[in-house]
Amino acid sequence: MMDLLGACHTLLFPVQMLYHVIMASLTSLLPSRRKDLAKEVVLITGGGRGIGRHLAKEFAKQGAKKVILWGRTEKSLKETAEEITLSGAECHYFVCDVANREEVYKQAKVVREKVGDVSILVNNAAVVHGKSLMDSDDDALLKSQHINTMGQFWTTKAFLPRMLELQHGHVVCINSILSKSPIPGAIDYCTSKASSLAFMESLTLGLLDCPGVGCTTVLPFHTNTEMFQGMRVRFPQLFPPLKPEVVAQRTVDAVRADKAFLYLPWTMHALVILKSFMPQAALEEIHKFSGCYTCMNTFKGRT
């Protein structure tokens, strides 16, 4: 009986795979039903500047009930919060360094008491030092790991249990295509982002049987923010940096559509496919031709 059941599952497997591929293709072509944000409380780490600031504005623009900003610099948090409040949305900010575990849990409790339950968590805070392994000091490498990876662990642990209890919530990660295709000169960033991606892939699978709670991981190409200021690719006309407002708008749309993974631009899918079958020597030539090996030589971004 068990052998017969196993045989049935084996025969059905390719049919199921074909069904899911067809459904995914149709879904990408047809307009999807997007969830309403009117009751959502959104918390964005690194929300005072860069992509985080644009995410806050976009969530507010698309109707989020409340927007909460976390970051390390009160001045930028206050400026962003005031701008969002003037637009008519409710916005709160709290100084919180996600590299500090105790501070994360403490501020999470403050948020619940003063604002309410967070239903959409956006892990956006990140740092990059733009140095080789030999040039980076240990403290800088640890800082990157704490903010880019461990901070995401701690914020998710702080807010996910309540989402599961309410059967309502969404965890978002602003990752990077460098987690899939690393470059020299940013070893701390690439390594920590790869770890962050593995976390989100595991979490996404782990929440499949949890009704009402989902994940979205965004993997953008080089974005025109002060974090990567000075980074240069060889053919900027062919591979222009993304605008942060575009990344924000596409991210919010992906959350509303319950999309698990978002590559920006869509051509980044080709990079992932090439890496799956091309020999290392050929990949190295692609990196050299595109200028990826030297793109961080002029880096002078914010750390």
Coordinates of C-alpha atoms in Angstrom, one line a residue:
M1 CA 0.0 0.0 0.0
M2 CA 2.8 2.4 0.9
D3 CA 4.7 1.5 -2.3
L4 CA 1.6 2.3 -4.3
L5 CA 1.1 5.6 -2.5
G6 CA 4.7 6.5 -3.2
A7 CA 4.4 5.6 -6.8
C8 CA 1.3 7.8 -7.1
H9 CA 3.2 10.7 -5.5
T10 CA 6.1 10.2 -7.9
L11 CA 3.8 10.2 -11.0
L12 CA 1.9 13.3 -9.7
F13 CA 5.1 15.3 -9.0
P14 CA 5.9 16.4 -12.6
V15 CA 2.2 17.3 -13.1
Q16 CA 2.3 19.5 -10.0
M17 CA 5.5 21.2 -11.1
L18 CA 4.0 21.9 -14.5
Y19 CA 0.9 23.3 -12.9
H20 CA 2.8 25.6 -10.6
V21 CA 5.0 26.9 -13.5
I22 CA 1.9 27.6 -15.7
M23 CA 0.1 29.3 -12.8
A24 CA 3.2 31.4 -12.0
S25 CA 3.5 32.5 -15.6
L26 CA -0.2 33.4 -15.8
T27 CA 0.0 35.4 -12.6
S28 CA 3.0 37.4 -13.8
L29 CA 1.0 38.3 -17.0
L30 CA -2.3 39.1 -15.3
P31 CA -3.0 41.9 -12.8
S32 CA -3.0 40.5 -9.3
R33 CA -5.3 41.4 -6.5
R34 CA -3.3 43.6 -4.1
K35 CA -4.0 43.7 -0.4
D36 CA -5.2 46.9 1.3
L37 CA -2.8 48.7 3.6
A38 CA -5.4 50.7 5.4
K39 CA -5.0 48.6 8.6
E40 CA -1.3 47.9 8.4
V41 CA 1.3 49.2 10.9
V42 CA 4.6 49.3 9.1
L43 CA 8.0 49.4 10.8
I44 CA 11.1 50.2 8.6
T45 CA 14.6 49.9 9.9
G46 CA 17.1 52.4 8.5
G47 CA 14.0 54.5 7.8
G48 CA 15.6 57.9 8.0
R49 CA 17.4 58.0 4.7
G50 CA 18.1 56.3 1.4
I51 CA 15.8 53.5 0.3
G52 CA 14.3 53.4 3.8
R53 CA 13.1 57.0 3.6
H54 CA 11.5 56.3 0.2
L55 CA 9.9 53.1 1.5
A56 CA 8.3 55.0 4.4
K57 CA 6.9 57.6 2.0
E58 CA 5.7 55.0 -0.4
F59 CA 3.9 52.9 2.3
A60 CA 2.3 56.1 3.5
K61 CA 1.3 57.1 0.0
Q62 CA -0.3 53.7 -0.7
G63 CA -2.4 54.0 2.5
A64 CA -0.6 52.4 5.4
K65 CA -2.4 53.1 8.7
K66 CA 0.8 53.9 10.6
V67 CA 4.5 54.1 9.6
I68 CA 7.3 53.6 12.2
L69 CA 10.9 54.5 11.5
W70 CA 13.9 53.0 13.2
G71 CA 17.4 54.3 12.7
R72 CA 20.6 55.4 14.4
T73 CA 20.4 59.1 13.5
E74 CA 17.6 61.1 15.2
K75 CA 18.0 64.1 12.8
S76 CA 17.2 62.1 9.7
L77 CA 14.5 60.1 11.4
K78 CA 12.8 63.3 12.5
E79 CA 13.0 64.9 9.1
T80 CA 11.5 61.9 7.4
A81 CA 8.8 61.6 10.0
E82 CA 7.8 65.2 9.7
E83 CA 7.6 65.0 5.9
I84 CA 5.3 61.9 6.1
T85 CA 3.2 63.6 8.7
L86 CA 2.7 66.6 6.6
S87 CA 1.5 64.4 3.8
G88 CA -1.4 63.4 6.1
A89 CA -0.2 60.0 7.3
E90 CA 0.6 59.0 10.9
C91 CA 4.3 58.5 11.5
H92 CA 6.4 57.7 14.5
Y93 CA 10.2 57.4 14.9
F94 CA 12.5 55.7 17.5
V95 CA 16.2 55.8 17.7
C96 CA 17.3 52.2 17.5
D97 CA 20.6 50.5 16.4
V98 CA 19.6 47.1 15.1
A99 CA 23.2 45.9 15.7
N100 CA 22.4 46.0 19.4
R101 CA 20.2 43.1 20.4
E102 CA 19.1 44.5 23.8
E103 CA 18.2 47.8 22.2
V104 CA 16.1 46.0 19.5
Y105 CA 14.1 44.1 22.1
K106 CA 13.7 47.1 24.3
Q107 CA 12.5 49.4 21.5
A108 CA 10.2 46.7 20.1
K109 CA 8.4 46.7 23.5
V110 CA 8.2 50.5 23.4
V111 CA 6.7 50.4 19.9
R112 CA 4.0 47.9 21.0
E113 CA 3.1 50.0 24.0
K114 CA 3.1 53.4 22.3
V115 CA 2.0 52.6 18.7
G116 CA 0.6 49.1 18.6
D117 CA 1.3 45.7 17.0
V118 CA 3.6 45.8 13.9
S119 CA 2.0 44.0 11.0
I120 CA 4.6 44.7 8.3
L121 CA 8.3 44.6 9.3
V122 CA 10.8 45.9 6.7
N123 CA 14.4 45.0 7.4
N124 CA 16.2 47.7 5.4
A125 CA 19.1 48.8 7.6
A126 CA 22.5 48.0 6.1
V127 CA 26.1 49.1 6.0
V128 CA 29.0 48.5 3.6
H129 CA 32.7 49.4 4.3
G130 CA 34.0 48.9 0.7
K131 CA 37.3 47.2 1.6
S132 CA 39.0 44.0 0.9
L133 CA 39.4 41.3 3.6
M134 CA 43.0 42.3 4.3
D135 CA 42.1 46.0 4.6
S136 CA 39.1 45.6 6.8
D137 CA 39.5 45.6 10.5
D138 CA 37.6 43.0 12.6
D139 CA 35.3 45.5 14.2
A140 CA 34.1 46.7 10.8
L141 CA 33.4 43.2 9.7
L142 CA 31.5 42.4 12.9
K143 CA 29.5 45.6 12.5
S144 CA 28.4 44.6 9.0
Q145 CA 27.4 41.1 10.2
H146 CA 25.5 42.6 13.1
I147 CA 23.5 45.1 11.1
N148 CA 23.1 43.3 7.8
T149 CA 22.4 39.8 9.3
M150 CA 21.9 39.6 13.0
G151 CA 19.8 42.8 13.2
Q152 CA 17.4 41.1 10.9
F153 CA 17.3 38.0 13.1
W154 CA 16.6 40.1 16.2
T155 CA 13.9 42.3 14.7
T156 CA 12.1 39.3 13.2
K157 CA 12.2 37.5 16.6
A158 CA 10.8 40.6 18.2
F159 CA 7.8 41.0 16.0
L160 CA 7.1 37.7 14.2
P161 CA 5.5 35.8 17.2
R162 CA 2.7 38.4 17.5
M163 CA 2.1 38.2 13.7
L164 CA 1.8 34.4 14.0
E165 CA -0.6 34.8 17.0
L166 CA -2.8 37.2 15.0
Q167 CA -2.4 35.2 11.8
H168 CA -1.6 38.5 10.1
G169 CA 1.7 39.9 9.1
H170 CA 4.5 40.3 6.6
V171 CA 8.3 40.3 6.9
V172 CA 10.3 42.2 4.2
C173 CA 14.0 42.1 3.6
I174 CA 15.8 44.7 1.3
N175 CA 18.6 42.5 0.3
S176 CA 21.0 42.9 -2.7
I177 CA 21.8 41.1 -5.9
L178 CA 25.4 40.9 -4.4
S179 CA 24.1 38.2 -2.2
K180 CA 23.8 36.1 -5.3
S181 CA 26.8 37.5 -7.3
P182 CA 29.5 38.9 -5.0
I183 CA 32.1 41.4 -6.1
P184 CA 35.6 42.3 -4.8
G185 CA 36.0 45.2 -2.4
A186 CA 32.7 44.6 -0.5
I187 CA 33.4 41.3 1.2
D188 CA 31.7 42.3 4.4
Y189 CA 28.5 43.4 2.6
C190 CA 28.4 40.4 0.2
T191 CA 28.9 37.9 2.9
S192 CA 26.4 39.3 5.4
K193 CA 23.8 39.8 2.6
A194 CA 24.3 36.2 1.5
S195 CA 23.6 35.1 5.1
S196 CA 20.5 37.4 5.2
L197 CA 19.2 35.8 2.0
A198 CA 19.6 32.3 3.4
F199 CA 17.7 33.5 6.4
M200 CA 14.8 34.8 4.3
E201 CA 14.7 31.7 2.1
S202 CA 14.4 29.5 5.1
L203 CA 11.9 31.8 6.8
T204 CA 9.8 31.9 3.6
L205 CA 9.6 28.1 3.5
G206 CA 9.0 27.9 7.2
L207 CA 5.9 30.2 7.0
L208 CA 4.2 28.2 4.2
D209 CA 1.9 26.6 6.7
C210 CA 1.3 29.8 8.7
P211 CA -1.9 31.4 7.4
G212 CA -1.9 35.1 7.0
V213 CA 1.9 35.6 7.4
G214 CA 4.2 36.0 4.4
C215 CA 7.6 37.2 3.3
T216 CA 9.1 39.3 0.5
T217 CA 12.8 39.5 -0.3
V218 CA 14.0 42.3 -2.6
L219 CA 17.2 41.8 -4.5
P220 CA 18.1 45.1 -6.3
F221 CA 21.0 46.0 -8.5
H222 CA 23.2 49.0 -7.6
T223 CA 20.9 51.7 -6.3
N224 CA 21.7 55.4 -6.5
T225 CA 22.0 56.2 -2.8
E226 CA 24.8 57.7 -0.6
M227 CA 25.6 54.2 0.7
F228 CA 27.2 53.2 -2.6
Q229 CA 28.3 56.6 -3.7
G230 CA 31.3 56.4 -6.0
M231 CA 30.7 52.9 -7.2
R232 CA 31.2 52.7 -11.0
V233 CA 30.2 50.1 -13.5
R234 CA 31.8 49.9 -17.0
F235 CA 28.7 50.5 -19.0
P236 CA 26.3 52.8 -17.0
Q237 CA 24.1 53.3 -20.1
L238 CA 23.4 49.6 -20.2
F239 CA 23.3 49.1 -16.5
P240 CA 22.1 52.4 -14.9
P241 CA 21.8 52.5 -11.1
L242 CA 18.3 52.1 -9.8
K243 CA 16.4 55.1 -8.4
P244 CA 15.6 54.5 -4.7
E245 CA 12.0 55.7 -5.3
V246 CA 11.6 53.0 -7.9
V247 CA 12.9 50.3 -5.6
A248 CA 10.5 51.5 -2.9
Q249 CA 7.5 51.6 -5.2
R250 CA 8.2 48.1 -6.6
T251 CA 8.8 46.8 -3.0
V252 CA 5.5 48.0 -1.7
D253 CA 3.7 46.6 -4.8
A254 CA 5.4 43.2 -4.2
V255 CA 4.3 43.2 -0.5
R256 CA 0.7 44.0 -1.6
A257 CA 0.8 41.2 -4.1
D258 CA 2.4 38.7 -1.6
K259 CA 5.4 38.2 -3.9
A260 CA 8.1 36.1 -2.2
F261 CA 11.1 37.3 -4.3
L262 CA 11.6 40.4 -6.3
Y263 CA 14.7 41.0 -8.6
L264 CA 15.4 44.6 -9.7
P265 CA 15.7 45.0 -12.6
W266 CA 14.1 41.8 -14.0
T267 CA 17.3 41.2 -16.0
M268 CA 19.0 40.1 -12.8
H269 CA 17.3 36.8 -13.3
A270 CA 19.6 36.2 -16.2
L271 CA 22.6 36.6 -13.9
V272 CA 21.3 34.0 -11.6
I273 CA 20.6 31.6 -14.4
L274 CA 24.1 32.1 -15.9
K275 CA 25.7 31.3 -12.5
S276 CA 23.8 28.0 -12.4
F277 CA 25.6 26.4 -15.4
M278 CA 28.5 28.5 -16.6
P279 CA 32.1 27.5 -15.7
Q280 CA 33.9 29.8 -13.2
A281 CA 36.4 31.0 -15.8
A282 CA 33.6 32.2 -18.0
L283 CA 31.9 34.0 -15.1
E284 CA 35.2 35.7 -14.3
E285 CA 35.4 37.0 -17.8
I286 CA 31.9 38.4 -17.6
H287 CA 32.8 40.2 -14.3
K288 CA 35.9 41.6 -15.9
F289 CA 34.1 42.8 -19.0
S290 CA 31.3 44.4 -17.1
G291 CA 33.7 46.1 -14.7
C292 CA 32.5 44.3 -11.6
Y293 CA 36.1 43.6 -10.5
T294 CA 37.0 47.3 -10.3
C295 CA 33.6 48.9 -9.6
M296 CA 34.5 49.5 -5.9
N297 CA 37.8 51.1 -6.6
T298 CA 36.2 54.5 -6.6
F299 CA 33.8 53.8 -3.7
K300 CA 33.4 56.5 -1.2
G301 CA 29.9 55.8 0.2
R302 CA 28.5 56.1 3.6
T303 CA 29.3 53.4 6.1

